[in-house]
Amino acid sequence: MLNKLLFKHIDNSSLIVFRIIFGLLCFLESVGAIFTGWIKRTLIEPEFTFSFIGLEWLQPLPGNWMYAYYSVMGVFGLLIMIGYKYRLSTIMFTILWAGTYFMQKASYNNHYYLLILLSGIMVFQPANTYYSLDAKKNPGIQQIAMPNWCRLLFILQMFIVYTYGAIAKIYPDWLDTTFIEILMKSKQHYILIGDLLQQKWVHYFLAYGGILFDGLIIPLLLYKPTRKWAFFASIFFHLFNSIVFQVGIFPYLSLAFALFFFEPKTIHHIFLKKKPFYNENEIIVPAYKRILITLGAVYFIIQIALPLRHHFIEDNVLWTEEGHRMSWRMMLRSKQGFAIYKVVNNKTKKSTIIQLNDYLTNKQIHLVSTKPDVIWQFSQRLKDIYAKKGEEDISVYVDCKISINGSPYKQLINPEVDLTSVTWDPFKHCEWIMPQPKL
């Protein structure tokens, strides 16, 4: 049964077409970051970036070299698209993209994380065995079939993403549309749809439609009688997100996954008519079967476990942010805050209030005023800055208050705790984060 599920061969038209779309979108995401000014705002203008904790050494290249970095990524995207040096190109794109993801948190986005995972999955896919320069130069690798696990990897990955996305939305401020209303207020200037997006019935439609879509789209696409209608709903959902929220390539990448849900014959007929169609349904079990199953099992156990970790950490993740990243908690809350950083020289007892504008961009100021891990990181950086000035024995105290989804401002960080003397543990609650106030 397992052999049939994983190793039955099917026509590979869906994977070949997906490779072309995926490579094109990787190219567009890379060059788009250049031409929209994202690189300048996020990686060039700041004096430093808040990288993931433990990767502080991972900083943007100096000067304008990040433009070259993203240009190289764009080239690798094109090479993936045309299937030239496919394996190397995919590995290099994955490494470079992961570098930029872990390099900064000012523009954190679940979609960026997803692109790392998908790029990594594509490394192991036989996506260059047809309609590629690799296959043209080396006809020996040309194939018209692939094992079924190639499509199942994508289906299971997206099932995890959507399911956790649906579950995360089941909380009061989403269900009563408080957050949706805040989100849509920033869209009221949109031509034609701005006023419509302020309607209460639209807020309820988006809130409950979002939960239903995320929770049901994968099963409905898998079930043949509902597949076509689910695909139409997917088109509406993702185009709406693209227009209203402007979330880059993700809506179009999500639509591309439909290739793996429709019958191989359908995809072949629409996109690759000249390609021979494979219809043998052979079951070919490779010698590396155990290794493949073990790696797949470990990968998906991690993918299932990571989004659950916040349930084992004290307090509400919406408040503490502990366990938020890599958990598919997408567009769930609006958080505002302000913070006062006080540096105290423990020898002279002199205290200094930090002017955040002297060190940070506006986007970074928002981070160090709302995110506990970044607040801790900036405190450590202040310690290093003062040490270079000759003041090695200092303490940093932070008075930070935040508002979630328009609620009254409440104390987030214990102002009596010296943040240079405490640690950050990604899998445990930090006691210097104040408990979420009872409403």
Short mmCIF file of C-alpha atoms in Angstrom, two decimals:
data_model
loop_
_atom_site.label_atom_id
_atom_site.label_comp_id
_atom_site.label_asym_id
_atom_site.label_seq_id
_atom_site.Cartn_x
_atom_site.Cartn_y
_atom_site.Cartn_z
CA MET A 1 0.00 0.00 0.00
CA LEU A 2 2.78 2.43 0.96
CA ASN A 3 4.77 1.48 -2.12
CA LYS A 4 1.78 2.22 -4.33
CA LEU A 5 1.10 5.54 -2.61
CA LEU A 6 4.67 6.79 -2.84
CA PHE A 7 6.31 5.02 -5.75
CA LYS A 8 3.62 4.56 -8.36
CA HIS A 9 4.78 6.49 -11.40
CA ILE A 10 2.55 9.14 -12.94
CA ASP A 11 2.95 11.61 -15.78
CA ASN A 12 5.29 14.44 -14.76
CA SER A 13 3.69 17.29 -16.71
CA SER A 14 2.50 18.99 -13.51
CA LEU A 15 6.02 19.09 -12.05
CA ILE A 16 7.58 20.37 -15.27
CA VAL A 17 5.06 23.20 -15.54
CA PHE A 18 5.41 23.98 -11.85
CA ARG A 19 9.19 24.25 -12.21
CA ILE A 20 8.78 26.85 -14.93
CA ILE A 21 6.29 28.89 -12.89
CA PHE A 22 8.29 28.50 -9.70
CA GLY A 23 11.51 29.66 -11.31
CA LEU A 24 9.78 32.65 -12.90
CA LEU A 25 8.22 33.67 -9.57
CA CYS A 26 11.60 33.33 -7.81
CA PHE A 27 13.06 35.67 -10.43
CA LEU A 28 10.20 38.17 -10.06
CA GLU A 29 10.43 38.12 -6.26
CA SER A 30 14.16 38.81 -6.44
CA VAL A 31 14.09 41.65 -8.96
CA GLY A 32 10.89 43.02 -7.45
CA ALA A 33 12.73 43.58 -4.17
CA ILE A 34 15.18 45.74 -6.09
CA PHE A 35 12.76 47.87 -8.09
CA THR A 36 10.21 48.42 -5.30
CA GLY A 37 12.88 49.80 -3.00
CA TRP A 38 12.46 46.96 -0.50
CA ILE A 39 16.19 46.22 -0.42
CA LYS A 40 17.07 49.85 0.15
CA ARG A 41 14.55 50.27 3.00
CA THR A 42 15.20 46.93 4.67
CA LEU A 43 18.82 46.00 4.05
CA ILE A 44 20.77 49.09 3.00
CA GLU A 45 19.43 52.06 4.96
CA PRO A 46 19.62 50.43 8.44
CA GLU A 47 23.03 50.52 10.17
CA PHE A 48 22.41 46.88 11.11
CA THR A 49 19.58 44.37 10.96
CA PHE A 50 17.92 42.27 13.63
CA SER A 51 18.77 38.79 12.43
CA PHE A 52 17.40 35.64 14.01
CA ILE A 53 18.86 35.13 17.48
CA GLY A 54 22.03 33.10 17.24
CA LEU A 55 22.71 34.37 13.74
CA GLU A 56 23.79 37.90 14.66
CA TRP A 57 26.82 37.49 12.38
CA LEU A 58 24.44 37.27 9.41
CA GLN A 59 24.24 40.89 8.26
CA PRO A 60 23.62 42.54 4.86
CA LEU A 61 26.57 43.03 2.54
CA PRO A 62 28.07 46.54 2.80
CA GLY A 63 27.20 49.41 0.50
CA ASN A 64 25.00 48.49 -2.43
CA TRP A 65 26.15 44.88 -2.65
CA MET A 66 22.72 43.56 -1.61
CA TYR A 67 21.50 44.65 -5.05
CA ALA A 68 24.07 42.29 -6.55
CA TYR A 69 23.02 39.59 -4.06
CA TYR A 70 19.39 39.79 -5.18
CA SER A 71 20.40 40.00 -8.83
CA VAL A 72 22.28 36.73 -8.47
CA MET A 73 19.22 35.20 -6.82
CA GLY A 74 17.14 36.38 -9.76
CA VAL A 75 19.55 34.71 -12.17
CA PHE A 76 19.25 31.43 -10.28
CA GLY A 77 15.45 31.80 -10.50
CA LEU A 78 15.71 32.08 -14.28
CA LEU A 79 18.03 29.06 -14.41
CA ILE A 80 15.47 27.05 -12.43
CA MET A 81 12.79 28.15 -14.88
CA ILE A 82 14.70 27.02 -17.96
CA GLY A 83 16.09 23.96 -16.21
CA TYR A 84 19.79 24.71 -16.62
CA LYS A 85 22.15 23.33 -13.97
CA TYR A 86 18.89 22.77 -12.17
CA ARG A 87 20.11 21.08 -9.01
CA LEU A 88 22.90 23.58 -8.39
CA SER A 89 20.65 26.53 -9.23
CA THR A 90 17.95 25.36 -6.81
CA ILE A 91 20.44 24.72 -4.02
CA MET A 92 22.01 28.14 -4.48
CA PHE A 93 18.67 29.94 -4.58
CA THR A 94 17.60 28.13 -1.41
CA ILE A 95 20.80 29.10 0.41
CA LEU A 96 20.66 32.74 -0.70
CA TRP A 97 16.97 33.10 0.05
CA ALA A 98 17.39 31.51 3.47
CA GLY A 99 20.23 33.95 4.11
CA THR A 100 18.01 36.96 3.52
CA TYR A 101 15.20 35.43 5.58
CA PHE A 102 17.35 34.83 8.66
CA MET A 103 19.21 38.10 8.11
CA GLN A 104 16.42 40.43 9.18
CA LYS A 105 13.10 40.45 11.03
CA ALA A 106 11.83 43.94 10.17
CA SER A 107 9.89 42.53 7.21
CA TYR A 108 9.05 39.11 8.59
CA ASN A 109 6.57 37.24 6.46
CA ASN A 110 5.38 33.63 6.63
CA HIS A 111 5.52 33.55 2.85
CA TYR A 112 9.26 34.14 2.94
CA TYR A 113 9.63 31.12 5.21
CA LEU A 114 7.42 29.05 2.91
CA LEU A 115 9.65 29.90 -0.04
CA ILE A 116 12.65 28.46 1.82
CA LEU A 117 10.77 25.20 2.38
CA LEU A 118 9.52 24.97 -1.19
CA SER A 119 12.96 25.74 -2.61
CA GLY A 120 14.39 23.00 -0.42
CA ILE A 121 11.73 20.56 -1.62
CA MET A 122 12.46 21.50 -5.24
CA VAL A 123 16.11 20.50 -4.75
CA PHE A 124 15.00 16.86 -4.46
CA GLN A 125 12.45 16.98 -7.27
CA PRO A 126 13.25 15.51 -10.73
CA ALA A 127 11.89 18.71 -12.24
CA ASN A 128 14.48 19.06 -15.00
CA THR A 129 13.88 15.72 -16.70
CA TYR A 130 11.79 17.22 -19.47
CA TYR A 131 11.48 20.55 -21.29
CA SER A 132 14.75 21.80 -19.82
CA LEU A 133 18.20 22.72 -21.05
CA ASP A 134 19.61 19.98 -18.84
CA ALA A 135 17.53 17.35 -20.64
CA LYS A 136 18.38 18.86 -24.02
CA LYS A 137 22.11 18.73 -23.30
CA ASN A 138 21.89 15.32 -21.67
CA PRO A 139 19.05 13.28 -23.22
CA GLY A 140 19.87 10.43 -20.85
CA ILE A 141 18.08 12.17 -17.98
CA GLN A 142 14.92 12.80 -19.99
CA GLN A 143 11.79 11.22 -18.51
CA ILE A 144 8.07 11.67 -18.89
CA ALA A 145 7.12 10.19 -15.49
CA MET A 146 7.77 10.77 -11.80
CA PRO A 147 7.00 8.87 -8.58
CA ASN A 148 3.81 9.95 -6.83
CA TRP A 149 5.71 11.21 -3.77
CA CYS A 150 6.84 14.18 -5.86
CA ARG A 151 3.34 15.64 -5.82
CA LEU A 152 2.45 14.40 -2.34
CA LEU A 153 5.27 16.46 -0.82
CA PHE A 154 3.69 19.67 -2.06
CA ILE A 155 0.16 18.62 -1.11
CA LEU A 156 1.11 17.68 2.45
CA GLN A 157 3.23 20.83 2.90
CA MET A 158 0.39 23.09 1.83
CA PHE A 159 -2.12 21.11 3.93
CA ILE A 160 0.02 21.90 6.99
CA VAL A 161 0.27 25.58 6.05
CA TYR A 162 -3.45 26.05 5.44
CA THR A 163 -4.61 23.96 8.40
CA TYR A 164 -2.51 25.83 10.93
CA GLY A 165 -3.53 29.08 9.25
CA ALA A 166 -7.20 28.21 9.82
CA ILE A 167 -6.71 27.12 13.43
CA ALA A 168 -4.79 30.29 14.32
CA LYS A 169 -7.73 32.42 13.17
CA ILE A 170 -10.08 30.88 15.72
CA TYR A 171 -9.69 33.49 18.44
CA PRO A 172 -12.02 36.31 19.65
CA ASP A 173 -10.63 39.31 17.78
CA TRP A 174 -10.80 37.43 14.50
CA LEU A 175 -14.23 35.89 15.08
CA ASP A 176 -15.86 39.22 16.02
CA THR A 177 -14.02 40.92 13.08
CA THR A 178 -12.17 43.39 15.35
CA PHE A 179 -8.88 42.72 13.57
CA ILE A 180 -10.41 42.60 10.08
CA GLU A 181 -11.98 46.03 10.65
CA ILE A 182 -8.61 47.50 11.68
CA LEU A 183 -6.96 45.89 8.68
CA MET A 184 -9.53 47.23 6.23
CA LYS A 185 -9.39 50.79 7.54
CA SER A 186 -5.96 51.09 5.98
CA LYS A 187 -7.47 50.10 2.61
CA GLN A 188 -10.28 52.68 2.45
CA HIS A 189 -8.34 54.81 -0.05
CA TYR A 190 -8.41 51.99 -2.63
CA ILE A 191 -10.17 52.95 -5.85
CA LEU A 192 -13.54 51.20 -6.42
CA ILE A 193 -13.27 48.74 -3.52
CA GLY A 194 -12.14 51.01 -0.67
CA ASP A 195 -15.66 51.81 0.58
CA LEU A 196 -16.82 48.23 0.09
CA LEU A 197 -14.04 46.96 2.32
CA GLN A 198 -15.41 49.05 5.20
CA GLN A 199 -18.75 47.23 5.23
CA LYS A 200 -19.41 45.03 8.28
CA TRP A 201 -20.83 42.18 6.23
CA VAL A 202 -17.62 42.16 4.20
CA HIS A 203 -15.63 41.86 7.43
CA TYR A 204 -17.65 38.83 8.51
CA PHE A 205 -17.37 37.31 5.04
CA LEU A 206 -13.59 37.69 5.11
CA ALA A 207 -13.24 36.46 8.69
CA TYR A 208 -15.29 33.29 8.37
CA GLY A 209 -14.54 32.80 4.70
CA GLY A 210 -10.83 32.89 5.57
CA ILE A 211 -11.23 30.15 8.17
CA LEU A 212 -13.32 27.97 5.86
CA PHE A 213 -11.00 28.48 2.90
CA ASP A 214 -7.84 27.66 4.83
CA GLY A 215 -9.42 24.69 6.55
CA LEU A 216 -11.14 23.13 3.53
CA ILE A 217 -9.29 24.10 0.37
CA ILE A 218 -6.88 21.15 0.28
CA PRO A 219 -9.56 18.46 0.92
CA LEU A 220 -11.87 20.11 -1.62
CA LEU A 221 -9.13 20.19 -4.25
CA LEU A 222 -8.35 16.53 -3.60
CA TYR A 223 -12.00 15.50 -4.01
CA LYS A 224 -12.80 15.35 -7.72
CA PRO A 225 -16.49 16.48 -7.56
CA THR A 226 -15.53 19.70 -5.74
CA ARG A 227 -12.12 20.29 -7.36
CA LYS A 228 -13.23 22.69 -10.06
CA TRP A 229 -15.26 24.87 -7.69
CA ALA A 230 -12.49 24.84 -5.12
CA PHE A 231 -10.08 26.03 -7.80
CA PHE A 232 -12.40 28.90 -8.76
CA ALA A 233 -12.66 29.84 -5.06
CA SER A 234 -8.88 29.68 -4.85
CA ILE A 235 -8.54 32.07 -7.79
CA PHE A 236 -10.87 34.58 -6.11
CA PHE A 237 -9.18 34.21 -2.71
CA HIS A 238 -5.63 34.63 -3.95
CA LEU A 239 -6.34 37.43 -6.41
CA PHE A 240 -8.17 39.26 -3.64
CA ASN A 241 -5.12 38.88 -1.40
CA SER A 242 -2.83 40.02 -4.19
CA ILE A 243 -4.86 43.16 -4.91
CA VAL A 244 -5.79 44.14 -1.35
CA PHE A 245 -2.75 43.04 0.66
CA GLN A 246 -0.04 43.11 -2.04
CA VAL A 247 1.79 40.06 -0.69
CA GLY A 248 4.18 39.52 -3.58
CA ILE A 249 4.35 36.21 -5.44
CA PHE A 250 2.59 34.09 -2.81
CA PRO A 251 -0.95 34.22 -4.29
CA TYR A 252 0.34 33.12 -7.68
CA LEU A 253 2.58 30.46 -6.19
CA SER A 254 -0.43 29.13 -4.28
CA LEU A 255 -2.47 28.96 -7.48
CA ALA A 256 0.36 27.06 -9.15
CA PHE A 257 -0.07 24.25 -6.61
CA ALA A 258 -3.37 23.40 -8.29
CA LEU A 259 -1.21 21.64 -10.90
CA PHE A 260 -0.72 18.79 -8.44
CA PHE A 261 -4.43 18.31 -7.72
CA PHE A 262 -5.82 17.97 -11.23
CA GLU A 263 -5.53 14.75 -13.22
CA PRO A 264 -2.16 14.41 -14.98
CA LYS A 265 -3.99 13.99 -18.29
CA THR A 266 -5.67 17.37 -17.82
CA ILE A 267 -2.40 19.17 -17.09
CA HIS A 268 -0.71 17.44 -19.99
CA HIS A 269 -3.50 18.38 -22.38
CA ILE A 270 -3.52 22.05 -21.34
CA PHE A 271 0.21 22.75 -21.10
CA LEU A 272 2.34 20.09 -22.78
CA LYS A 273 0.41 18.53 -25.65
CA LYS A 274 3.54 17.70 -27.62
CA LYS A 275 5.07 15.79 -24.74
CA PRO A 276 4.44 12.02 -24.73
CA PHE A 277 1.92 11.16 -22.02
CA TYR A 278 2.87 8.53 -19.48
CA ASN A 279 0.06 6.14 -18.61
CA GLU A 280 1.81 2.96 -17.46
CA ASN A 281 1.22 3.35 -13.70
CA GLU A 282 4.30 1.30 -12.84
CA ILE A 283 5.39 0.92 -9.24
CA ILE A 284 9.17 1.31 -9.08
CA VAL A 285 10.59 1.03 -5.59
CA PRO A 286 14.06 2.65 -5.38
CA ALA A 287 16.97 1.16 -3.45
CA TYR A 288 17.02 4.25 -1.25
CA LYS A 289 13.39 3.76 -0.17
CA ARG A 290 14.12 3.66 3.57
CA ILE A 291 16.29 6.76 3.45
CA LEU A 292 13.63 8.65 1.49
CA ILE A 293 10.82 7.68 3.86
CA THR A 294 12.92 8.46 6.93
CA LEU A 295 13.92 11.90 5.68
CA GLY A 296 10.33 12.67 4.70
CA ALA A 297 8.99 11.54 8.06
CA VAL A 298 11.53 13.60 10.01
CA TYR A 299 10.84 16.68 7.88
CA PHE A 300 7.07 16.54 8.32
CA ILE A 301 7.27 15.75 12.02
CA ILE A 302 9.25 18.97 12.40
CA GLN A 303 6.75 20.86 10.26
CA ILE A 304 3.86 19.60 12.36
CA ALA A 305 5.63 20.17 15.68
CA LEU A 306 7.03 23.70 15.16
CA PRO A 307 3.63 25.44 14.99
CA LEU A 308 2.55 23.65 18.18
CA ARG A 309 5.42 24.83 20.36
CA HIS A 310 3.68 27.98 21.59
CA HIS A 311 1.06 25.79 23.32
CA PHE A 312 3.85 24.55 25.61
CA ILE A 313 5.09 28.05 26.41
CA GLU A 314 3.41 30.05 29.14
CA ASP A 315 0.96 32.84 28.25
CA ASN A 316 -0.66 33.85 24.96
CA VAL A 317 1.50 33.87 21.84
CA LEU A 318 -0.40 36.94 20.60
CA TRP A 319 1.02 38.80 23.58
CA THR A 320 4.47 37.31 24.07
CA GLU A 321 5.33 36.44 20.43
CA GLU A 322 7.08 33.34 21.80
CA GLY A 323 6.60 30.58 19.24
CA HIS A 324 5.06 32.95 16.69
CA ARG A 325 7.52 32.59 13.83
CA MET A 326 7.50 29.53 11.56
CA SER A 327 4.00 28.69 12.83
CA TRP A 328 1.80 29.89 9.96
CA ARG A 329 0.19 32.55 12.13
CA MET A 330 -0.61 34.77 9.18
CA MET A 331 -2.15 38.27 9.37
CA LEU A 332 -3.72 37.75 12.78
CA ARG A 333 -3.28 40.95 14.74
CA SER A 334 -2.40 44.61 14.70
CA LYS A 335 0.16 45.54 17.34
CA GLN A 336 1.21 49.06 18.30
CA GLY A 337 3.60 50.07 21.04
CA PHE A 338 6.09 52.53 22.45
CA ALA A 339 9.22 51.87 24.42
CA ILE A 340 11.64 53.90 26.53
CA TYR A 341 15.15 52.45 26.77
CA LYS A 342 17.17 53.57 29.76
CA VAL A 343 20.90 52.81 30.02
CA VAL A 344 22.34 52.95 33.54
CA ASN A 345 26.07 53.07 34.25
CA ASN A 346 26.36 50.80 37.27
CA LYS A 347 29.53 52.53 38.51
CA THR A 348 28.50 56.18 38.21
CA LYS A 349 24.75 55.53 38.45
CA LYS A 350 24.30 57.92 35.53
CA SER A 351 21.23 57.09 33.43
CA THR A 352 20.66 57.90 29.78
CA ILE A 353 17.41 57.76 27.83
CA ILE A 354 18.09 56.33 24.37
CA GLN A 355 16.89 58.27 21.35
CA LEU A 356 15.81 55.41 19.10
CA ASN A 357 16.07 57.54 15.95
CA ASP A 358 19.82 57.74 16.51
CA TYR A 359 20.17 54.00 15.99
CA LEU A 360 17.18 52.67 14.09
CA THR A 361 14.93 53.17 11.07
CA ASN A 362 11.21 53.75 11.59
CA LYS A 363 10.45 50.11 10.82
CA GLN A 364 13.04 48.95 13.31
CA ILE A 365 11.65 51.32 15.94
CA HIS A 366 8.30 49.56 15.59
CA LEU A 367 10.06 46.23 16.15
CA VAL A 368 11.90 47.33 19.29
CA SER A 369 8.64 48.73 20.64
CA THR A 370 6.48 45.62 20.19
CA LYS A 371 8.52 42.39 19.85
CA PRO A 372 10.07 40.96 23.04
CA ASP A 373 12.84 39.07 21.25
CA VAL A 374 13.89 42.19 19.33
CA ILE A 375 13.64 44.30 22.48
CA TRP A 376 16.08 41.85 24.09
CA GLN A 377 18.36 41.93 21.03
CA PHE A 378 18.51 45.72 20.96
CA SER A 379 19.33 45.77 24.66
CA GLN A 380 22.26 43.44 23.99
CA ARG A 381 23.38 45.70 21.15
CA LEU A 382 23.25 48.76 23.39
CA LYS A 383 25.46 46.89 25.83
CA ASP A 384 28.00 46.27 23.05
CA ILE A 385 27.83 49.88 21.85
CA TYR A 386 28.51 51.26 25.33
CA ALA A 387 31.30 48.72 25.90
CA LYS A 388 33.08 50.12 22.84
CA LYS A 389 32.80 53.56 24.43
CA GLY A 390 34.55 52.25 27.52
CA GLU A 391 31.42 51.78 29.63
CA GLU A 392 31.41 48.03 30.12
CA ASP A 393 29.34 47.84 33.30
CA ILE A 394 25.89 49.02 32.24
CA SER A 395 22.29 47.90 32.62
CA VAL A 396 19.45 48.40 30.15
CA TYR A 397 15.88 48.82 31.37
CA VAL A 398 12.92 49.01 29.01
CA ASP A 399 9.53 50.53 29.76
CA CYS A 400 7.37 49.16 26.94
CA LYS A 401 3.61 49.25 26.55
CA ILE A 402 1.66 47.72 23.67
CA SER A 403 -1.85 47.65 22.25
CA ILE A 404 -3.18 44.60 20.40
CA ASN A 405 -6.02 45.14 17.94
CA GLY A 406 -6.85 48.56 19.35
CA SER A 407 -7.03 47.46 23.00
CA PRO A 408 -5.74 49.78 25.78
CA TYR A 409 -1.96 49.99 26.10
CA LYS A 410 -0.55 47.61 28.70
CA GLN A 411 2.91 46.90 30.11
CA LEU A 412 4.78 44.31 28.01
CA ILE A 413 8.27 44.30 29.57
CA ASN A 414 9.10 44.36 33.26
CA PRO A 415 10.78 47.79 33.62
CA GLU A 416 12.69 46.64 36.71
CA VAL A 417 14.64 43.91 34.90
CA ASP A 418 18.06 44.58 33.41
CA LEU A 419 17.71 43.00 29.96
CA THR A 420 21.46 42.66 29.53
CA SER A 421 21.51 40.17 32.40
CA VAL A 422 18.80 37.80 31.13
CA THR A 423 18.69 35.31 28.29
CA TRP A 424 16.33 34.49 25.44
CA ASP A 425 15.19 30.90 25.05
CA PRO A 426 13.14 30.16 21.90
CA PHE A 427 11.40 27.21 23.56
CA LYS A 428 10.73 28.64 27.05
CA HIS A 429 8.85 31.59 28.46
CA CYS A 430 10.94 34.60 29.44
CA GLU A 431 9.86 35.76 32.90
CA TRP A 432 10.74 39.40 32.15
CA ILE A 433 7.80 39.51 29.73
CA MET A 434 4.83 40.69 31.75
CA PRO A 435 1.76 38.40 31.85
CA GLN A 436 -1.00 39.31 29.43
CA PRO A 437 -3.53 41.50 31.27
CA LYS A 438 -6.96 40.02 31.89
CA LEU A 439 -9.64 41.75 29.86
#
